[in-house]
Short mmCIF file of C-alpha atoms in Angstrom, two decimals:
data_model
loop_
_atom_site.label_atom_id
_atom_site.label_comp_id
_atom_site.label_asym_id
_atom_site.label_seq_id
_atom_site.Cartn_x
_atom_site.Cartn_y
_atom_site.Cartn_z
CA UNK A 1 100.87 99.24 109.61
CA UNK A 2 98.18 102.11 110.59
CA UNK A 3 96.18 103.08 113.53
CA UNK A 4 93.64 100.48 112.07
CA UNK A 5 94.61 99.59 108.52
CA UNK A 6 96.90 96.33 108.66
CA UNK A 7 98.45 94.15 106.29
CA UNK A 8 94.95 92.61 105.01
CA UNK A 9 92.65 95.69 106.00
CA UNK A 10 90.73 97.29 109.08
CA UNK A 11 89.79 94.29 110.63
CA UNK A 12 88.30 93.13 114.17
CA UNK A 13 85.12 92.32 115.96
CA UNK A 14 81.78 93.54 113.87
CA UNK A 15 79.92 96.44 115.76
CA UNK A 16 83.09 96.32 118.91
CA UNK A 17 85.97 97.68 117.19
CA UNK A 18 85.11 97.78 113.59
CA UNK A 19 82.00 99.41 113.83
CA UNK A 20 79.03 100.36 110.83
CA UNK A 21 80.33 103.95 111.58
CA UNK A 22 83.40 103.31 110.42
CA UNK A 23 82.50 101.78 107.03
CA UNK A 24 79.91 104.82 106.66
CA UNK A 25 82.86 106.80 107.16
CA UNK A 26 85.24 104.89 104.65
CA UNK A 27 82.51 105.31 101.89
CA UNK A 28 82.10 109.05 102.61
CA UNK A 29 85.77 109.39 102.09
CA UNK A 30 86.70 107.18 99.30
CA UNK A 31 83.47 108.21 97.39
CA UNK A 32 85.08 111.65 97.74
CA UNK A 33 88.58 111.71 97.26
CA UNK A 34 88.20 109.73 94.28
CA UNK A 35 85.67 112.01 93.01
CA UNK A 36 88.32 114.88 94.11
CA UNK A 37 90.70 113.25 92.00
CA UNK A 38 88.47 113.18 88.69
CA UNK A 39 87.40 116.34 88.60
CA UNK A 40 91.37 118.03 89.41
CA UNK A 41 92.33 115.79 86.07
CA UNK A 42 88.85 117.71 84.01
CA UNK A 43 86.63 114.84 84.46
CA UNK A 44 83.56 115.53 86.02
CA UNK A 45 82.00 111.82 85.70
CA UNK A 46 81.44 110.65 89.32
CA UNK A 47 83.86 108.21 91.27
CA UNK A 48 82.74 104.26 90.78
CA UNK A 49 83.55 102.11 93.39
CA UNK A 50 82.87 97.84 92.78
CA UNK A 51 82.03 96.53 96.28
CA UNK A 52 81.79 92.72 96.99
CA UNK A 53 81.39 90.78 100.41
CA UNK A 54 81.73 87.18 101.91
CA UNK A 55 78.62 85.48 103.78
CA UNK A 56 78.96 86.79 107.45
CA UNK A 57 75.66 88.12 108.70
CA UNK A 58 77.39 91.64 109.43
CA UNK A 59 78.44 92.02 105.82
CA UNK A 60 75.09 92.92 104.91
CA UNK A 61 75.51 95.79 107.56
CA UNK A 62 78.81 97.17 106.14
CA UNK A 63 78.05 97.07 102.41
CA UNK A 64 75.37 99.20 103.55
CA UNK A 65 77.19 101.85 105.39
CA UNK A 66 79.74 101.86 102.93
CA UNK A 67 77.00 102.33 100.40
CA UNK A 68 75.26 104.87 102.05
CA UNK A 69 78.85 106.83 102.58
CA UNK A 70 80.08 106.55 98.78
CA UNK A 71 76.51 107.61 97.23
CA UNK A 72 76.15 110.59 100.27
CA UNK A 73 79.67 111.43 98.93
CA UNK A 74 78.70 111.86 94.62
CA UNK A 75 79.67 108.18 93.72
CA UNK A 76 78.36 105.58 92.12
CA UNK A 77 78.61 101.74 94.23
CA UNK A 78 78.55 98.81 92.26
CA UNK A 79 77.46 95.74 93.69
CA UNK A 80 79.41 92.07 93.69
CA UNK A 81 77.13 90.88 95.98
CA UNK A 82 78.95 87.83 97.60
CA UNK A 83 81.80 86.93 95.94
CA UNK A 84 85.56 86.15 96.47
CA UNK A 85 88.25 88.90 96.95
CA UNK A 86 90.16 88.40 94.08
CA UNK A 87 87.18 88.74 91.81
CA UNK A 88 86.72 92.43 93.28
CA UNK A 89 90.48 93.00 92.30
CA UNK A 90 89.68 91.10 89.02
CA UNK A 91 86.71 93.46 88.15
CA UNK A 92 88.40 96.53 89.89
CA UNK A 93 90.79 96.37 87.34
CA UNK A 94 89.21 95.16 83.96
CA UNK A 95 86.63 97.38 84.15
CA UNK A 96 88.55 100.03 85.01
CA UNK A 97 86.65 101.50 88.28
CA UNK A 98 88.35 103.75 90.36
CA UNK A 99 88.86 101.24 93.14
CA UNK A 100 87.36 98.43 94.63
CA UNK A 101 86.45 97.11 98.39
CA UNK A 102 85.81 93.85 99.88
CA UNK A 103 83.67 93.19 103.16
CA UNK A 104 85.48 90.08 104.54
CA UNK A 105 87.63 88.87 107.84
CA UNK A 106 89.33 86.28 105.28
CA UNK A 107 89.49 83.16 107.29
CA UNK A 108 88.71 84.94 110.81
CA UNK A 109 85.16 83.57 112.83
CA UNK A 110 81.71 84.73 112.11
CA UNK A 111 81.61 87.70 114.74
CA UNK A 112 84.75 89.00 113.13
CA UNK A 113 84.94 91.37 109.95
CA UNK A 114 86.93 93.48 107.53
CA UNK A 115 87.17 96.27 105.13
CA UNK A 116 89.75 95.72 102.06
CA UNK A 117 90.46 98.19 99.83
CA UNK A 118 91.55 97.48 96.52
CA UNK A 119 93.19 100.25 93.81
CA UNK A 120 92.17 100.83 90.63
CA UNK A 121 94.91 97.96 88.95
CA UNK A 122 93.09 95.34 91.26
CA UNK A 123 96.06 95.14 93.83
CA UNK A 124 96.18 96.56 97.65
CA UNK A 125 95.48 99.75 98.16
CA UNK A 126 98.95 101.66 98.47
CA UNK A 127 99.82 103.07 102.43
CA UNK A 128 99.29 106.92 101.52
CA UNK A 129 95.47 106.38 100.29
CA UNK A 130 95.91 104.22 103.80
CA UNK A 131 97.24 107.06 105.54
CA UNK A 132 94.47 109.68 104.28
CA UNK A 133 91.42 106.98 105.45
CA UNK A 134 92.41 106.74 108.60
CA UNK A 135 93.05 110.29 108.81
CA UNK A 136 89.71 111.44 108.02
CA UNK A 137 88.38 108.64 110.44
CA UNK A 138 90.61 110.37 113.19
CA UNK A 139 89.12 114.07 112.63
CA UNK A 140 92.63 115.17 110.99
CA UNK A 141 92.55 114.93 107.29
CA UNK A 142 94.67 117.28 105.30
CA UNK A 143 94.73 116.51 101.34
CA UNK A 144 94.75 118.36 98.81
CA UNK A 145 96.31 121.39 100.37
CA UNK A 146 93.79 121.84 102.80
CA UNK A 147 92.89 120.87 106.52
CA UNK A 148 89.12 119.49 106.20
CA UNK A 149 87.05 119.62 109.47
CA UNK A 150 84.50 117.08 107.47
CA UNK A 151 84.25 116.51 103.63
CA UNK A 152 81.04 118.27 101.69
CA UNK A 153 77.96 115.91 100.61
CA UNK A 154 76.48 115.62 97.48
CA UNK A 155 73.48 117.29 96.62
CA UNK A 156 70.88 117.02 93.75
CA UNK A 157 71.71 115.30 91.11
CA UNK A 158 75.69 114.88 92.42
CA UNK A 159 74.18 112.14 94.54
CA UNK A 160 75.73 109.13 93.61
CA UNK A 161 73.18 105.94 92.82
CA UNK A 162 73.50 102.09 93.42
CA UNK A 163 73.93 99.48 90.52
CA UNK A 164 73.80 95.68 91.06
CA UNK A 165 77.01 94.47 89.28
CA UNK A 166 76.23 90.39 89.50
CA UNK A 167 77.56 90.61 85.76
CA UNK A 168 80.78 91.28 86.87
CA UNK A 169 81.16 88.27 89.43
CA UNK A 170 79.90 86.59 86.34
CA UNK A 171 82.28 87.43 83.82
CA UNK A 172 85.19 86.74 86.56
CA UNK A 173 83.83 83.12 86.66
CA UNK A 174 84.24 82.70 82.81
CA UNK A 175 87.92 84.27 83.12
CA UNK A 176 88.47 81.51 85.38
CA UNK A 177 86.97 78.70 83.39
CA UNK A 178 89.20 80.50 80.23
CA UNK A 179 91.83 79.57 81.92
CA UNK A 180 91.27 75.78 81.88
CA UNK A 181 93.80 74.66 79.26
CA UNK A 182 92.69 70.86 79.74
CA UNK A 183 89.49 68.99 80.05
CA UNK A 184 88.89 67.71 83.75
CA UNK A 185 86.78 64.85 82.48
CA UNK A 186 87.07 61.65 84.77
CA UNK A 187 88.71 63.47 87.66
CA UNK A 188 86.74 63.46 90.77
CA UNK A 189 87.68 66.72 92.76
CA UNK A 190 86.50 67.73 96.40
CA UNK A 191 85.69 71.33 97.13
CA UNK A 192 85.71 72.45 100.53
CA UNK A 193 84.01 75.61 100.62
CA UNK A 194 84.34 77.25 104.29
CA UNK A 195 80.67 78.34 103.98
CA UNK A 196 82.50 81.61 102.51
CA UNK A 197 82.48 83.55 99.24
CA UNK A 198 83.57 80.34 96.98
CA UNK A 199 79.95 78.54 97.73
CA UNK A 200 78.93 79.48 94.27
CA UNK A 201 81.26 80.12 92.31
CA UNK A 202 83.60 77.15 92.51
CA UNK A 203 81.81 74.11 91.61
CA UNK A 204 80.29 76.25 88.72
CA UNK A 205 83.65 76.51 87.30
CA UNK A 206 84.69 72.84 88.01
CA UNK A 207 81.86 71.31 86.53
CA UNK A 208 82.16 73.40 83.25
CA UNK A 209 85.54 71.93 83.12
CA UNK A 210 84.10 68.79 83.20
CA UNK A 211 85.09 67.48 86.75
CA UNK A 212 82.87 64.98 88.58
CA UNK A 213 82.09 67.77 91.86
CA UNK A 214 82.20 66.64 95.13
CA UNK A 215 81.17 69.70 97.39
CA UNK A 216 81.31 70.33 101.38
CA UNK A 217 80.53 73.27 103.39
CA UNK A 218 78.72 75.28 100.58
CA UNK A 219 75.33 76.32 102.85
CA UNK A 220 76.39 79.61 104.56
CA UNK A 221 73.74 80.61 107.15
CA UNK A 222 75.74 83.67 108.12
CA UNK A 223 77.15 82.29 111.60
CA UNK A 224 79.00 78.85 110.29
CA UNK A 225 82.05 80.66 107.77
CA UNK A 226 85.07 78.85 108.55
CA UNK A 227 83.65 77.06 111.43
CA UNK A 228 85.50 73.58 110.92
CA UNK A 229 85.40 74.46 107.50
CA UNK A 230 88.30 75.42 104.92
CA UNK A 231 91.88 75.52 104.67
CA UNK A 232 92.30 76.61 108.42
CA UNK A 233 90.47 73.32 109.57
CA UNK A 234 91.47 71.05 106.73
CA UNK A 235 90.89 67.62 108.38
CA UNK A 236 86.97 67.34 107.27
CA UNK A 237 88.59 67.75 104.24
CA UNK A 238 91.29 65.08 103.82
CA UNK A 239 88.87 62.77 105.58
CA UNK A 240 86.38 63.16 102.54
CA UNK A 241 88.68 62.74 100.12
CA UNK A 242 89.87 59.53 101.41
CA UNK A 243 86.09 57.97 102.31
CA UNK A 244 84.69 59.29 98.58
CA UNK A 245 87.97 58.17 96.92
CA UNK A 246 89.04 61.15 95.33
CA UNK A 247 91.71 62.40 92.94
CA UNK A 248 92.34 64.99 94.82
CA UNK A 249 91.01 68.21 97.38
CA UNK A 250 90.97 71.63 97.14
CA UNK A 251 90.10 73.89 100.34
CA UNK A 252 89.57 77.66 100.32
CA UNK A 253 89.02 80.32 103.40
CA UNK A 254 86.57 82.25 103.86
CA UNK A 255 87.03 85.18 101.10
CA UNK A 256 88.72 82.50 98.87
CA UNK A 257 92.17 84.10 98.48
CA UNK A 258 93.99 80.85 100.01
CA UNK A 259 93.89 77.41 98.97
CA UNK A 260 94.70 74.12 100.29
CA UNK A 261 95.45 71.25 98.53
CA UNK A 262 94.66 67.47 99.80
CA UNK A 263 96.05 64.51 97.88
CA UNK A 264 94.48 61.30 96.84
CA UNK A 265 95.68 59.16 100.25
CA UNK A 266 94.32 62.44 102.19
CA UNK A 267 97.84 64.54 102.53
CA UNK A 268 97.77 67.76 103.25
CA UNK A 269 99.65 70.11 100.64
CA UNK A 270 100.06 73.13 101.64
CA UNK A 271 101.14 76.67 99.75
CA UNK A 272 105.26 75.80 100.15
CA UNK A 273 104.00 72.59 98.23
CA UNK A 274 102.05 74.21 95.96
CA UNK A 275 105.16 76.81 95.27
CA UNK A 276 107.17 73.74 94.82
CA UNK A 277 104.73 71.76 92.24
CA UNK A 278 104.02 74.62 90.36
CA UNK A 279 107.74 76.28 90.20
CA UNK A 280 109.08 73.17 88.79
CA UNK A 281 106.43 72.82 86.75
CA UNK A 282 107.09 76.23 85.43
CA UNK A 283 110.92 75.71 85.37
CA UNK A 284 110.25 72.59 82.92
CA UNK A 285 108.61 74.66 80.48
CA UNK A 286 110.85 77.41 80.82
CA UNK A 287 108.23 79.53 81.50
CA UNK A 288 109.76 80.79 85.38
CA UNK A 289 111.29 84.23 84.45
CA UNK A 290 113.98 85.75 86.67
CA UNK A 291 114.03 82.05 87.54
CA UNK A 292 112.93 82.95 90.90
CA UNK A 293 110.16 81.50 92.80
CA UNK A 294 108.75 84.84 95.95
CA UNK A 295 108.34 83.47 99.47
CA UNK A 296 108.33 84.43 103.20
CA UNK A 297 110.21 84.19 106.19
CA UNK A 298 108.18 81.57 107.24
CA UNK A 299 108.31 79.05 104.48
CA UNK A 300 109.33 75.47 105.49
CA UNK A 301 113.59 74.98 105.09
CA UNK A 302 113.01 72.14 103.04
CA UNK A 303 111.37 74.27 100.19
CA UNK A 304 114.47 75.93 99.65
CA UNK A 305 116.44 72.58 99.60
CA UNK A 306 113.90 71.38 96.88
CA UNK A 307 114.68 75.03 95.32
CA UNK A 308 118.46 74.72 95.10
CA UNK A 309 118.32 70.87 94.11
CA UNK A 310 116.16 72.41 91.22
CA UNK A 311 118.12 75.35 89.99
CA UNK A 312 115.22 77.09 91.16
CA UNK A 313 116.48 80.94 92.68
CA UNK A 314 114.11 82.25 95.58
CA UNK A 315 114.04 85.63 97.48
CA UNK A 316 112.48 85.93 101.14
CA UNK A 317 109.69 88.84 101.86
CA UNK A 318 108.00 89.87 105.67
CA UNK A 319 105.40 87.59 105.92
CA UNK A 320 102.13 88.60 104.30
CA UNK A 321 101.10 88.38 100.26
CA UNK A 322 101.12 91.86 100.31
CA UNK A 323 104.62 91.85 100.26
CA UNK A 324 105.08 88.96 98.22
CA UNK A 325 103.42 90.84 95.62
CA UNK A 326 105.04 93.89 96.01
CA UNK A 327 108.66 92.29 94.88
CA UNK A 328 107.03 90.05 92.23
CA UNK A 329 105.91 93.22 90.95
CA UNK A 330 109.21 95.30 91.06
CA UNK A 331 111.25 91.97 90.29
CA UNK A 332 109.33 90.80 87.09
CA UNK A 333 108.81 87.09 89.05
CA UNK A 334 105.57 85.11 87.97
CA UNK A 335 104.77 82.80 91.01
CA UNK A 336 104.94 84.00 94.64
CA UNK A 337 103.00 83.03 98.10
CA UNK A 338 102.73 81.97 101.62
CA UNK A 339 102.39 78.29 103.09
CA UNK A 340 99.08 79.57 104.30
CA UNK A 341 98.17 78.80 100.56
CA UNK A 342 98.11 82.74 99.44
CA UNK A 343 99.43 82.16 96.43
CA UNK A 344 99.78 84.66 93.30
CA UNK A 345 100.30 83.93 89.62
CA UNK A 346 101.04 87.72 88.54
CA UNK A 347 100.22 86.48 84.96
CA UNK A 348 96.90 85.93 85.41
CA UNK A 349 95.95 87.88 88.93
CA UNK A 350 97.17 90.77 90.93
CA UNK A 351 96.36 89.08 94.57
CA UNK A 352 96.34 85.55 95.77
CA UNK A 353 93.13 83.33 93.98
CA UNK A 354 92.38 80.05 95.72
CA UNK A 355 90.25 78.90 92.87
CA UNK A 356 92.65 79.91 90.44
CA UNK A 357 95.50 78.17 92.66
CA UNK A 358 93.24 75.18 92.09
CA UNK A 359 92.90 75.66 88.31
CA UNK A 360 97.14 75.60 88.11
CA UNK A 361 97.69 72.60 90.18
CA UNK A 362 94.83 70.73 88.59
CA UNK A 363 96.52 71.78 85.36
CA UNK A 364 100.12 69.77 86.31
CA UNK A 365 98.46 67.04 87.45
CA UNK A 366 96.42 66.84 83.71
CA UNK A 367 99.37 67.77 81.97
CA UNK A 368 101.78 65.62 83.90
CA UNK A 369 99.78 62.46 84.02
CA UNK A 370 100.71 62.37 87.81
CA UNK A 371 99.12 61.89 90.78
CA UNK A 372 99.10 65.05 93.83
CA UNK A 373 101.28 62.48 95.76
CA UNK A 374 103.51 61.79 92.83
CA UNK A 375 104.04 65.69 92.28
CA UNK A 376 105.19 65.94 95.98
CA UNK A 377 106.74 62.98 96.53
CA UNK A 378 110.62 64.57 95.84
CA UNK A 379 109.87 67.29 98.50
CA UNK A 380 110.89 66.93 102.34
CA UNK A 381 109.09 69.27 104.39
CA UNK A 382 111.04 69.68 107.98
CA UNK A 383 109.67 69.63 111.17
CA UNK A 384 109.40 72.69 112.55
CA UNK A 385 108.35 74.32 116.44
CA UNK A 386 107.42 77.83 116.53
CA UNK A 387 107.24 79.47 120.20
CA UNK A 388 105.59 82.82 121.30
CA UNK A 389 107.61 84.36 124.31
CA UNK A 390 105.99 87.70 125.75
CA UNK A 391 108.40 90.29 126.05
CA UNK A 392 108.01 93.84 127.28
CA UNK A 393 109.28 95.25 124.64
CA UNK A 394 110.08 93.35 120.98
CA UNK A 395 113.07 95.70 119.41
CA UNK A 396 114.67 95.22 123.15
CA UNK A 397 113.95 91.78 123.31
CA UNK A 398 115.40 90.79 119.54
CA UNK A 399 118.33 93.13 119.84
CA UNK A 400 119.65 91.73 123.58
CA UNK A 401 123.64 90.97 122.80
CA UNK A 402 122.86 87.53 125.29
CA UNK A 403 119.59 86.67 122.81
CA UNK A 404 121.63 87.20 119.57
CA UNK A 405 124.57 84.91 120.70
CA UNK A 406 122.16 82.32 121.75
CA UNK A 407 120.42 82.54 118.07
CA UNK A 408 123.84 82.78 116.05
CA UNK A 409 124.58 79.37 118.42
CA UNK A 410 122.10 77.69 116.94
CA UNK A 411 122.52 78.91 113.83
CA UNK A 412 126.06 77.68 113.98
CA UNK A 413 125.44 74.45 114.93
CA UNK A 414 122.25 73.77 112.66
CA UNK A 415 124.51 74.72 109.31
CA UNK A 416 122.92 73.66 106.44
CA UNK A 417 120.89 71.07 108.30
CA UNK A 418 118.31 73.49 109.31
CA UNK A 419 117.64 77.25 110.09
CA UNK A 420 116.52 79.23 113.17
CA UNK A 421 114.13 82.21 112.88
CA UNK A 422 113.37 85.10 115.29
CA UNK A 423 111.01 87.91 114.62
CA UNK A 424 108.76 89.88 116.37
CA UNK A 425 104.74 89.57 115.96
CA UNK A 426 103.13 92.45 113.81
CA UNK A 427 100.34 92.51 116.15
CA UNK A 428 101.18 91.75 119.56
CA UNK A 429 103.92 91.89 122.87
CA UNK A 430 105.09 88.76 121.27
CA UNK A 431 108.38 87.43 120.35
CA UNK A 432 108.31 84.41 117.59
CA UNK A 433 111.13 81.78 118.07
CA UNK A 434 110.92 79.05 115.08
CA UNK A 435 113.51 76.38 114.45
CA UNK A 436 113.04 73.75 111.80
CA UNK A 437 115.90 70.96 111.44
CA UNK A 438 115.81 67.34 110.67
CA UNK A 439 113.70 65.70 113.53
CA UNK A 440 111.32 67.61 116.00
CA UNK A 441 113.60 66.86 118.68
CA UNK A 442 116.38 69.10 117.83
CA UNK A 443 113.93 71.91 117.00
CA UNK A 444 112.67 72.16 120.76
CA UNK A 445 115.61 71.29 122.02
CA UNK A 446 116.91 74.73 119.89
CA UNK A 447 113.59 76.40 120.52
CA UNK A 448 113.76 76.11 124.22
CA UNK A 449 117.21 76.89 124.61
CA UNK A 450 116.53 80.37 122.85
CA UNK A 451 113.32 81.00 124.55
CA UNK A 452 114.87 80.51 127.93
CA UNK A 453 117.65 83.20 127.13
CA UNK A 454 114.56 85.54 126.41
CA UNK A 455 112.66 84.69 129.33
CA UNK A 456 115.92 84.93 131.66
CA UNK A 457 116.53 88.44 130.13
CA UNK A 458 112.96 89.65 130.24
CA UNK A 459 112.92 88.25 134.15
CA UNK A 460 115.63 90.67 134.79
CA UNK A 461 114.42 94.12 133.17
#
């Protein structure tokens, strides 16, 4: 990860430490270097740059820095307006612009926001277009040969202009409702919509299936995304389904790249499930190629018992859909994700979709003639206990001779009953000590006997 790119963007606190400087500076260099790159290849048309954003009230203030940056810089911005993320990757890459960015702290509070950026094939942007961003943001950039002090403006008729683009959010929402291969007539669906980017798009494209809508938390004021709203606070969710007796729930975040599922008696189902419904689903119809189904570190034990029980292969990535998509892609594999409900169908999308996730799991159920319980009902999700130990530092921590025993112990001893996990935090001082086995019991009881190895160690250094 970079100085302030991470695994999902440059993300943090509006106006503290992601500032409207910063996206003014972001648009002056993208506007730029992709203008750079046009006219080194003969073509002097100017860079154009799709730009969407979720409801916070500071998204307003980044699309227009980053505006005001790209069209100072020669290129033409092209505006989503709110919409999800993976409808800016959609529209980055159908019509062809030279890259796209979204203004969104994905499932992250109000005060909180983030800058995406999105390459011209509609997946995330690669770590060397990373590397020169930050670069220029730092005063250092050399590209192209050259140190640059600060890139030129535009002048004259060079400067770039602004176009609304609504038609493009549009034409995303019929690609979605194209994809509806059966009628959702007499199905009564719940849509939680985190007051985020899916408040008007995804009941448009349920009730043109022909669902009977149910809709909460689809009246963003600009201060209430994600606040006990979405697939991060689910429990409004399964509550509704269960009081308005629904077939079945669907929650997204706040940009709409995760989804949720809730069944009919209020379950929660979450993206290992939704792996798991749609893999075998896939594996029926012979339609899983490589036979392999892309996961995480972090997905639940009892997936991969489903998985092997199936004939179903599986391969393990860092945690984050950036990765997951990065093997789908160099594997040829069709359905990857996160139990965070990121989930990718590289058929039809190059990034997670949570309406689309909706679309494929509302698509067994039709198909199937099953209920969301009935789907899940063969999979045993094991309890698991995750601990956080502070260390002073994580590759010291991790690769202590006394902490490795302890973890191969419980390895040992868990066998093909469970699984211990131990991996340092991306982001913080913190070591991560998960164990998931057949009762929550032995997890702590695994857990804690780890954790105090760690702890005993760090007391000593």
């Amino acid at each position: 990860m970079g100085k302030y790119f991470g695994t999902d963007g440059f993300r943090g606190e509006a106006n503290k430490n992601l500032t409207a400087d910063h996206a003014y500076k972001i648009g002056r260099f993208l506007g730029w270097y992709y203008g750079e790159l046009k006219k080194q290849s003969g073509d002097d048309t100017p860079a154009r740059i799709v730009i969407g954003k979720d409801t916070r009230r500071s998204s307003y203030m980044f699309e227009y820095s980053l505006v005001g940056g790209l069209v100072a810089s020669g290129a033409d911005a092209y505006l989503l307006h709110v919409t999800t993320t993976p409808s800016v990757a959609y529209v980055a890459r159908v019509d062809e612009f030279d890259c796209g960015i979204m203004i969104s702290a994905s499932h992250n509070p109000y005060y909180d926001n983030g800058i995406k950026l999105i390459n011209g094939n509609g997946e995330k942007m690669d770590e060397d277009t990373i590397s020169l961003v930050e670069a220029y943001l730092d005063g250092n950039l050399n590209v192209f040969g050259k140190d640059y002090a600060e890139i030129p403006y535009a002048h004259r008729d060079e400067i770039g202009c602004t176009v609304d683009y609504v038609s493009g959010r549009n034409r995303y929402v019929g690609y979605l409702i194209s994809l509806g291969v059966y009628s959702f007539k007499g199905m009564k669906v719940g849509l939680d919509c985190a007051n985020g980017s899916s408040w008007n798009i995804a009941k448009a494209v349920f009730d043109a299936l022909g669902a009977k809508t149910y809709v909460i938390n689809a009246d963003p004021n600009g201060t209430n995304i994600n606040t006990d709203a979405g697939s991060t606070h689910i429990e409004g969710l399964q509550k509704f389904v269960v009081e308005k007796g629904l077939d079945v729930g669907f929650a997204y975040d706040g940009d709409a790249d995760r989804c949720l599922c809730v069944d009919e008696k209020g379950n929660v189902v979450d993206g290992d499930a939704i792996l798991y419904v749609y893999g075998r689903y896939m594996k029926e119809r012979e339609k899983l190629i490589t036979n392999t189904v892309v996961t995480t570190v972090m997905s639940n034990f009892g997936l991969y018992k489903a998985f092997d029980e199936l004939g179903i292969g599986y391969a393990k990535t860092a945690v984050g859909d950036k990765y997951v998509y990065e093997y789908m892609q160099k594997n040829g594999c069709r359905l990857g994700g996160e139990q965070s409900g990121h989930i990718i169908f590289s058929k039809y999308a190059s990034t997670g979709d949570g309406i689309l996730t909706s679309l494929k799991m509302m698509e067994v159920m039709m198909a199937k003639k099953k209920k969301m319980s009935q789907l899940t009902e063969d999979l045993h999700i094991y309890p698991q206990v995750l601990v956080n130990v502070k260390v002073k530092d994580k590759a010291v921590a991790q690769a202590d001779k006394d902490v490795q025993e302890a973890v191969q112990k419980v390895a040992d001893a868990l066998g093909d009953t469970g699984r211990i996990l131990v991996r340092e935090s991306g982001t913080e001082p913190l070591i991560r000590v998960m164990v998931e086995a057949e009762t929550e019991e032995i997890c702590k009881n695994y857990v804690d006997d780890v954790v105090s190895i760690i702890n005993k160690k760090e007391a000593a250094r």
